[in-house]
XYZ file of C-alpha atoms in Angstrom:
413
model
C 15.030 -1.743 -1.512
C 15.633 -5.438 -4.129
C 12.428 -7.143 -4.473
C 11.420 -9.518 -6.725
C 9.108 -7.823 -8.918
C 9.262 -4.662 -11.013
C 8.270 -1.749 -9.987
C 8.482 1.675 -13.046
C 11.736 2.206 -12.558
C 12.356 -1.074 -14.293
C 10.150 -0.340 -17.051
C 10.024 2.217 -20.285
C 6.212 3.034 -20.496
C 6.543 6.036 -23.151
C 4.270 5.065 -25.606
C 2.977 2.060 -24.411
C -0.572 1.034 -24.374
C -0.793 1.176 -20.341
C -3.694 -0.990 -18.190
C -3.057 0.502 -14.235
C -5.392 -1.844 -11.441
C -6.080 0.429 -8.763
C -7.924 0.060 -5.793
C -10.189 3.451 -5.116
C -12.719 1.438 -3.170
C -13.720 4.852 -0.481
C -16.205 4.976 1.975
C -20.295 5.576 0.347
C -22.247 8.389 2.233
C -26.315 7.635 2.054
C -26.530 10.382 -1.121
C -23.933 7.875 -2.572
C -21.066 10.813 -2.017
C -17.113 9.881 -1.842
C -17.040 10.528 2.134
C -13.482 10.333 1.926
C -10.434 10.044 -0.968
C -7.572 9.315 0.276
C -7.329 6.219 -1.618
C -8.272 7.948 -5.238
C -5.059 10.420 -3.819
C -3.004 7.494 -3.410
C -3.244 5.736 -7.182
C -2.657 9.562 -7.866
C 1.209 9.793 -7.904
C 0.695 6.381 -10.078
C -1.196 7.773 -13.207
C 0.833 11.185 -12.556
C 3.563 9.563 -13.344
C 2.741 7.843 -16.808
C 2.086 11.180 -18.387
C 3.053 9.593 -22.253
C 1.630 6.670 -21.615
C -2.431 5.621 -22.829
C -3.238 4.696 -19.683
C -6.891 2.774 -18.379
C -6.947 2.385 -15.726
C -9.776 -0.238 -13.301
C -10.503 -0.644 -9.743
C -13.809 -2.597 -7.668
C -15.648 -0.364 -5.452
C -18.254 -1.901 -2.624
C -19.953 -5.726 -2.920
C -22.865 -6.607 -4.985
C -25.431 -6.394 -2.440
C -24.007 -3.427 0.075
C -24.884 0.168 -0.408
C -21.193 1.249 -1.243
C -21.279 -1.081 -4.334
C -21.611 2.136 -7.651
C -19.755 2.812 -10.587
C -17.042 5.101 -10.468
C -17.887 7.749 -12.596
C -17.700 10.082 -9.564
C -14.614 8.753 -8.961
C -13.605 10.204 -11.966
C -14.479 13.532 -10.908
C -11.708 13.363 -8.004
C -9.139 11.383 -10.223
C -9.036 14.188 -12.248
C -8.463 16.664 -9.508
C -5.031 15.411 -8.795
C -3.714 13.450 -11.538
C -4.490 17.638 -13.043
C -5.582 17.122 -16.429
C -9.092 14.704 -17.712
C -10.074 11.662 -16.863
C -12.499 9.775 -19.684
C -15.116 7.831 -18.037
C -17.092 4.385 -19.503
C -19.833 2.008 -17.880
C -18.719 -0.666 -19.319
C -15.642 -2.331 -18.736
C -14.652 -5.200 -21.695
C -17.457 -4.685 -23.780
C -17.141 -3.284 -27.451
C -18.047 0.384 -25.729
C -14.822 -0.080 -22.969
C -12.024 -1.745 -26.274
C -13.467 1.179 -28.290
C -12.377 4.169 -25.961
C -8.943 1.795 -25.238
C -8.412 1.672 -29.386
C -8.618 5.414 -29.586
C -6.775 6.903 -26.484
C -3.813 8.988 -27.334
C -0.542 8.943 -25.548
C -0.770 11.079 -21.917
C -4.662 10.347 -22.048
C -6.093 8.951 -19.173
C -9.837 6.609 -19.630
C -11.511 4.833 -15.802
C -13.217 1.301 -16.170
C -16.470 0.296 -14.936
C -16.707 -1.481 -11.439
C -15.145 -3.758 -11.925
C -17.125 -5.774 -9.345
C -19.559 -5.222 -11.626
C -18.512 -8.383 -13.696
C -19.967 -11.483 -11.904
C -16.100 -13.357 -12.932
C -14.728 -10.409 -11.096
C -16.914 -11.573 -7.085
C -14.622 -14.800 -6.577
C -11.483 -15.842 -5.729
C -9.384 -18.636 -7.814
C -5.533 -19.394 -8.711
C -3.555 -17.282 -10.696
C -3.441 -19.863 -13.344
C -7.469 -19.918 -13.624
C -7.934 -16.065 -13.812
C -5.387 -15.883 -16.125
C -8.326 -17.652 -18.086
C -11.443 -15.432 -17.908
C -13.461 -13.740 -19.617
C -12.034 -10.935 -18.426
C -8.125 -11.062 -18.767
C -8.050 -12.914 -22.219
C -10.753 -9.925 -23.781
C -8.647 -7.313 -22.248
C -5.152 -8.639 -22.355
C -4.917 -8.122 -26.408
C -5.179 -4.162 -26.124
C -2.398 -3.367 -24.139
C 1.482 -3.337 -23.764
C 1.993 -3.742 -20.112
C -0.109 -4.345 -16.107
C 0.374 -2.237 -13.185
C -0.028 -2.647 -10.457
C -1.357 -0.455 -7.857
C -3.911 -1.711 -5.853
C -1.869 -2.888 -2.720
C -5.162 -3.239 -0.401
C -6.040 -5.710 -2.369
C -3.104 -7.454 -2.016
C -4.602 -10.553 -0.375
C -7.151 -11.250 -3.014
C -6.636 -13.631 -5.637
C -9.453 -12.533 -8.773
C -8.858 -11.349 -12.621
C -8.859 -8.234 -12.860
C -5.972 -8.349 -10.029
C -3.373 -11.283 -10.916
C -4.874 -13.334 -14.032
C -3.335 -10.778 -15.852
C 0.673 -11.995 -15.167
C 0.532 -15.258 -17.570
C -0.607 -12.389 -20.170
C 1.353 -9.535 -19.916
C 4.611 -8.515 -18.725
C 3.483 -6.678 -15.448
C 4.941 -4.287 -12.884
C 4.497 -2.922 -9.022
C 2.630 0.320 -8.914
C 4.235 3.148 -6.392
C 1.611 2.450 -3.836
C 2.764 -1.453 -3.595
C 6.328 0.280 -3.378
C 5.831 2.761 -1.003
C 3.951 0.486 1.931
C 5.843 -2.838 1.227
C 9.134 -0.472 1.992
C 7.443 0.728 5.232
C 5.277 -1.712 6.983
C 9.629 -4.288 6.098
C 10.807 -1.981 8.363
C 7.671 -0.725 10.475
C 7.529 -5.053 10.978
C 10.549 -6.190 12.613
C 9.871 -3.282 15.278
C 7.193 -4.231 17.164
C 7.309 -5.191 21.028
C 5.365 -6.409 23.006
C 2.415 -6.066 24.300
C 0.462 -6.092 20.840
C -2.529 -5.431 20.312
C -5.051 -5.694 17.080
C -7.810 -3.360 16.880
C -10.078 -4.730 14.719
C -13.649 -3.297 13.187
C -14.764 -3.428 10.093
C -17.468 -5.032 8.589
C -15.765 -7.839 6.584
C -15.782 -10.462 9.270
C -14.554 -13.231 7.514
C -11.282 -12.466 5.810
C -11.094 -11.497 9.857
C -11.769 -14.822 11.558
C -8.869 -16.315 9.296
C -7.000 -13.682 10.571
C -7.541 -13.868 13.853
C -6.803 -17.974 13.343
C -3.719 -17.267 13.069
C -2.389 -14.918 15.112
C -3.905 -16.549 17.862
C -2.528 -20.242 16.689
C 0.793 -19.140 16.008
C 1.214 -16.769 18.852
C 2.236 -13.383 16.803
C -0.539 -11.664 19.433
C -1.189 -10.842 23.150
C -4.969 -8.855 22.753
C -7.699 -9.286 20.276
C -10.345 -6.101 20.463
C -13.698 -6.948 18.580
C -15.169 -5.125 17.631
C -17.237 -3.891 14.512
C -19.301 -6.540 12.910
C -16.994 -9.523 14.478
C -18.405 -7.901 18.351
C -22.369 -9.665 17.551
C -20.823 -13.025 16.544
C -18.226 -13.297 19.552
C -20.742 -12.033 21.493
C -22.953 -14.972 20.496
C -20.612 -17.420 21.090
C -20.186 -15.708 24.148
C -24.036 -17.247 25.231
C -24.888 -13.266 23.674
C -28.144 -14.443 22.387
C -28.944 -11.294 19.663
C -31.745 -10.440 17.875
C -32.956 -10.594 13.888
C -32.973 -7.023 13.785
C -29.291 -6.913 14.691
C -27.137 -10.486 12.950
C -28.916 -11.970 9.893
C -28.521 -15.559 11.523
C -27.556 -17.343 8.320
C -25.738 -20.433 7.751
C -22.603 -18.251 6.838
C -22.945 -16.185 10.203
C -23.640 -19.707 12.202
C -20.690 -20.751 11.013
C -18.700 -17.952 11.754
C -20.205 -18.640 15.153
C -19.020 -21.432 15.259
C -15.108 -20.751 14.693
C -15.449 -17.833 17.294
C -16.188 -19.946 19.799
C -13.781 -22.515 18.574
C -11.118 -19.745 18.942
C -12.776 -18.826 22.960
C -12.406 -21.163 23.789
C -8.900 -21.961 23.163
C -7.822 -18.532 23.448
C -10.191 -17.079 25.485
C -8.069 -14.858 27.370
C -6.798 -12.798 24.862
C -9.997 -11.561 23.652
C -11.560 -8.562 24.674
C -15.364 -8.309 23.888
C -17.820 -5.716 24.223
C -19.271 -4.896 27.510
C -22.294 -2.477 26.825
C -23.151 -1.845 22.561
C -25.118 1.559 21.402
C -28.396 1.509 19.962
C -30.321 3.338 17.426
C -32.706 4.132 19.314
C -35.455 6.179 17.107
C -32.353 8.903 16.424
C -30.795 8.179 18.975
C -27.712 6.947 20.791
C -29.250 4.757 23.471
C -25.804 2.657 25.160
C -27.445 -0.303 27.659
C -25.068 -3.691 28.806
C -25.030 -6.252 26.785
C -27.258 -9.381 28.960
C -30.115 -6.364 28.124
C -30.318 -4.748 24.579
C -33.844 -4.574 23.248
C -34.543 -6.120 20.735
C -35.988 -3.431 18.540
C -33.560 -1.091 17.814
C -29.981 -1.243 15.958
C -26.910 -2.486 17.153
C -24.541 1.292 15.493
C -21.633 1.511 18.501
C -19.724 -0.159 21.071
C -20.520 1.278 24.593
C -18.713 4.069 26.427
C -17.837 1.655 29.269
C -16.251 -1.423 26.308
C -15.103 2.062 24.628
C -13.343 2.602 28.014
C -11.789 -0.660 28.747
C -10.151 -0.735 24.625
C -8.671 2.858 26.169
C -6.668 0.825 29.376
C -6.117 -1.387 26.664
C -4.210 0.107 24.606
C -2.285 2.465 27.331
C 0.048 -0.918 28.092
C 0.613 -2.312 24.669
C 3.673 -1.784 23.088
C 2.418 -2.496 20.018
C -1.102 -1.727 18.134
C -2.427 -2.658 14.607
C -6.388 -1.042 14.660
C -8.052 -1.933 11.777
C -11.342 -0.557 10.782
C -14.317 1.259 12.460
C -15.415 0.301 16.281
C -18.688 1.350 14.977
C -21.272 3.519 12.431
C -18.721 6.544 12.373
C -19.848 7.855 9.613
C -22.783 8.849 11.689
C -21.674 11.583 15.009
C -23.908 9.686 18.071
C -22.272 5.905 17.269
C -18.647 7.726 16.299
C -18.029 6.987 19.748
C -15.574 4.330 19.613
C -14.424 4.462 16.837
C -13.116 8.664 18.050
C -12.176 8.044 21.751
C -9.342 4.695 21.051
C -8.207 6.260 18.197
C -7.869 9.464 20.391
C -5.797 7.120 23.032
C -4.029 5.593 20.062
C -2.042 8.619 18.785
C -1.376 9.889 21.981
C 0.333 7.182 23.448
C 3.754 6.117 22.662
C 2.965 2.463 21.131
C 3.779 1.390 17.670
C 1.246 2.263 16.152
C -0.607 0.666 12.932
C -3.631 2.085 11.412
C -5.286 0.373 8.837
C -7.680 -0.243 6.269
C -9.979 2.709 4.233
C -12.349 3.110 7.069
C -9.933 3.802 9.680
C -7.583 6.820 7.342
C -10.348 8.378 7.152
C -11.760 8.416 11.066
C -8.262 9.019 11.987
C -7.827 12.131 8.885
C -11.496 13.559 11.325
C -9.805 13.226 13.309
C -6.827 15.585 12.610
C -4.054 12.315 13.651
C -2.473 11.083 10.926
C 0.795 12.455 11.833
C 1.224 11.049 15.500
C 0.749 7.299 14.730
C 4.066 5.678 13.492
C 2.368 4.253 10.291
C -1.422 4.744 8.367
C -1.583 2.227 5.515
C -4.625 2.221 2.692
C -3.879 -1.374 3.019
C -6.914 -3.368 5.630
C -6.996 -7.051 4.795
C -4.023 -6.960 2.724
C -2.200 -5.896 6.159
C -3.366 -8.317 8.082
C -2.346 -10.852 5.888
C 1.084 -9.389 5.631
C 1.215 -9.116 9.477
C 0.064 -12.993 10.397
C 2.464 -13.897 7.504
C 0.539 -15.059 4.985
C 1.267 -14.942 1.083
C -0.479 -12.232 -1.290
C -1.468 -13.204 -4.099
C -0.817 -9.481 -5.932
C 3.244 -10.379 -4.810
C 2.826 -13.830 -6.754
C 1.178 -12.243 -9.639
C 3.640 -9.594 -10.328
C 6.722 -11.876 -10.232
C 5.173 -14.168 -12.126
C 5.192 -10.806 -14.780
C 8.500 -9.855 -13.539
C 9.285 -12.926 -16.134
C 7.220 -11.733 -19.434
C 8.955 -7.743 -19.415
C 12.989 -10.033 -19.001
C 10.862 -11.762 -21.580
C 10.369 -9.203 -23.943
C 13.076 -7.044 -23.159
C 10.973 -4.530 -21.591
C 13.404 -4.206 -18.996
C 15.952 -0.894 -18.780
C 19.497 -1.874 -18.861
C 21.738 -0.947 -15.833
C 24.502 1.904 -17.815
């Protein structure tokens, strides 16, 4: 398949200083343990191939203020297992400690830098040009010959470590970016109606943006609402939730208003919860949405809602599922996620399961080989399905011109 950017096949990286942006953002347990290693395993494919280069690896993990916003030190240990050679870790991103370790690398050595989101400029979205002007990019780019972008799960983000190096370094796609785009370009044209989206997870703003596009363009027939999207749509429908279950700040109210407009415009498209499960002193208790005890935390969709969703997906021609429907890490609140995944895997629809947490749940179920495709990406996949351009692809196309200008592209004999 021909891309408008370069891949590892197009350049000779032997002896080169290579900066690799991966996405090893993984589910984190209550004790800081990594619950699923799949993204680390996927990232290792490109890194194993760069065995004759001086390799420096960057990634983010979680978001500031969230429980999964942790150091990448434990990731380095797991990465070693998959690439079958030592991985050094430095508790620094672009300061003297990081630059010293980078300067001392020998061919075949791998260094993992600290979580990029521990640096304030990395959490903003900006144009590729503005990202290229950040301290991170300006400090690190002179230390490398080539930038490899293999962070497909974050392909919809326009942040410094993802797109900022495009103007300053020759850039090529890693094996995961190549694999995901090939697979999705083959599957997306084959999608059959009715098309059902099952949307959960915690990234409400991203999901609302995609849902808005899908409903306006008619690219969806049903949207099942779960995860942290559910409280937003329930409030939009008139269900009053306690402050124990939603943080009623400016962002929440803005999201509720967006959801109201979508329900007014395309209310028949949405499948909303009729019941939920709350955590009552460590026990699961299902209750109807008009009778939710305010003192208990909602942690899952209820059994009746799960049954409704199972019927909905059984009628689908294509299913795109992204994000868990509840707190699936806790067995008592994994019911909706697991029941719906089981129904999806046992059906005959074209199925795409996406995102780190939901693919982890799919592996827990042992049903990875029963779906059409399991993608590492969540938001990036949804943006692609909605017809949006992915910023890292734009950046890779810019980086291709740098590689051609510097004569790094292999000649075809």
